[in-house]
Amino acid sequence: MPEEGHPLPYLWRRGRHVTILIVEDEPDIRAMLGDYLTGEGYAVLTAATGREAIDCARRLPDLILLDIGLPDMDGLEVCRLLRDHLPCPILFLTARIEEADKLQGFAAGGDDYILKPFSLRELGARVQAHLRRETRARSRTQVRFDQGLVIDYGRRMLYAGEQTLELPKKEFDIVALLSTHPGQVFDRERIYEAVWGLDGVGDSAVVSEHVRRIRARLDAASCAGMIETVWGVGYRWAKR
C-alpha cells in the first residue's frame, strides 16, 4: 500500500486496485457511494468540497464522480482545474440538467452526466463502461523509451520504474511534442506556438525554463539525456 500523502505507485494503480474519487457534499450520498463502490472492489477516496477534491486528486484516481453543486466552488470550475493535470474520466452528479448545462460540462472536460436520483446499479454500470474505455485507450497510448522511461499520453503521465513523474500541463505538452517526433529539432518559437498557441501571451524564452525543469525531473529519476540541446537551433528528443 502506498505511503500516506504520496501519489499511488505505478504498479499499484495498474494492478487489481482501481481508485475512484467521490466528490459530494451530502454526507449520506457520499457514504452510500463509498460503501457501494468499496463493495464492488474499488479503492475509494472521498471529498466534500472542491478544495478537498483538488487535494485528493494528487493521489491520481482512475475515475472521478463529481457533484456540480459544491459549497465552496462550482463543480465545473473544479473540473477545469483538474483537467489541467488529470486525463481520467470525470462523471458529473447533478439533480437537474439542461442542454446548455451539458454543453458547459463537456466544455469543462467532463465525460458524462449521472442524474440524481440514480440507481447504484446504473452508476456502477456507467463507471465500469468508462473504466473499460479508459483501459483500452491507455493500452494504445503508452510508449516505452530508453532507461525504463514510460510515457502514457492518454493519462498524461511519465513513469520511471515504479516512480510516477507528474508534470504540469505545459511541461507535459513539451515532452509530448518532442517525444512523438524523436530526432526532430524544434526551435523555441515553434515549441512556444505548439504549446501556448499563436495567441499565447509571453515570450518564447519561457520554453528554456520549462525544459530545464523537465530535465531536472528526468535526471532525478535516472532518465537523463532524453532532451538534447542543438546549440543555436533548439531542442530534440534523443533518437536511439
Steps between C-alpha positions, in 0.01 A plus 500: 500500500637848419631736764252755627513827307691360201368426150399140454787299347473403138472127560244539779275710280544262211429190707164373618426820695316775316458825689185712478476849646151595623442875529165554670402744776199299623636262767230236448552484124878503542484212750255304284720531191813418697347187650364380167821555303715350775272196493555478125876472559611858430734705716311815597605856580240754617477878507224734616624822337674612185821578690501153655443352153803679358709378792375139465565510125873498580445131571431452127157334500394289202152658490327793671133533599452877533196673646433829321347675801790530744503745793826679425551473123291431192548141387569616145790714622634205701485291183691762302771515766532122516516472122827695503662198666275193470367324190287245689122483440298758694131423547278783625231433762211745476131526588404699192648541155413717201656480156704814568626349828614189316693706248669695779591178679649337194688820418645494853635151437227276640435162341146416611203603715317289756167647610386487861324297621679209336514128565827362627489231231478767229785695656710184525435418135599852392818484706596162352433620146723806539776300667496243218519779243786661692688170522470445124618855428786472747628180344534683170672807641787364712845515342820366658828683448860435607601495867165352602306817424133447409281782372126450525357757260143411588545563873762772438742334742863387497628194685856400579494153650252534785543878523219719376611828341210742506577798278301824479291536186743712296799284588319182399391666175866575421598139578216371282598724208867402507460131585249436223755637250830343619806646328310797358630840607249760624603858556362690800255701293344188349473332840342813645241518221418129531461504879377851581323565170532782254310727737718414801605799707866478587845443357647190340787528751265336752551176305859476622391521863237230450754274329740557792231386745413194290866398483535537875206265555634247249854520643367435851321189367820371331367583153756762399573595141152454357478866389803615304602859426594583144704813560380805314191316377283344771417165659432144395403170661790255493466249219640161602 
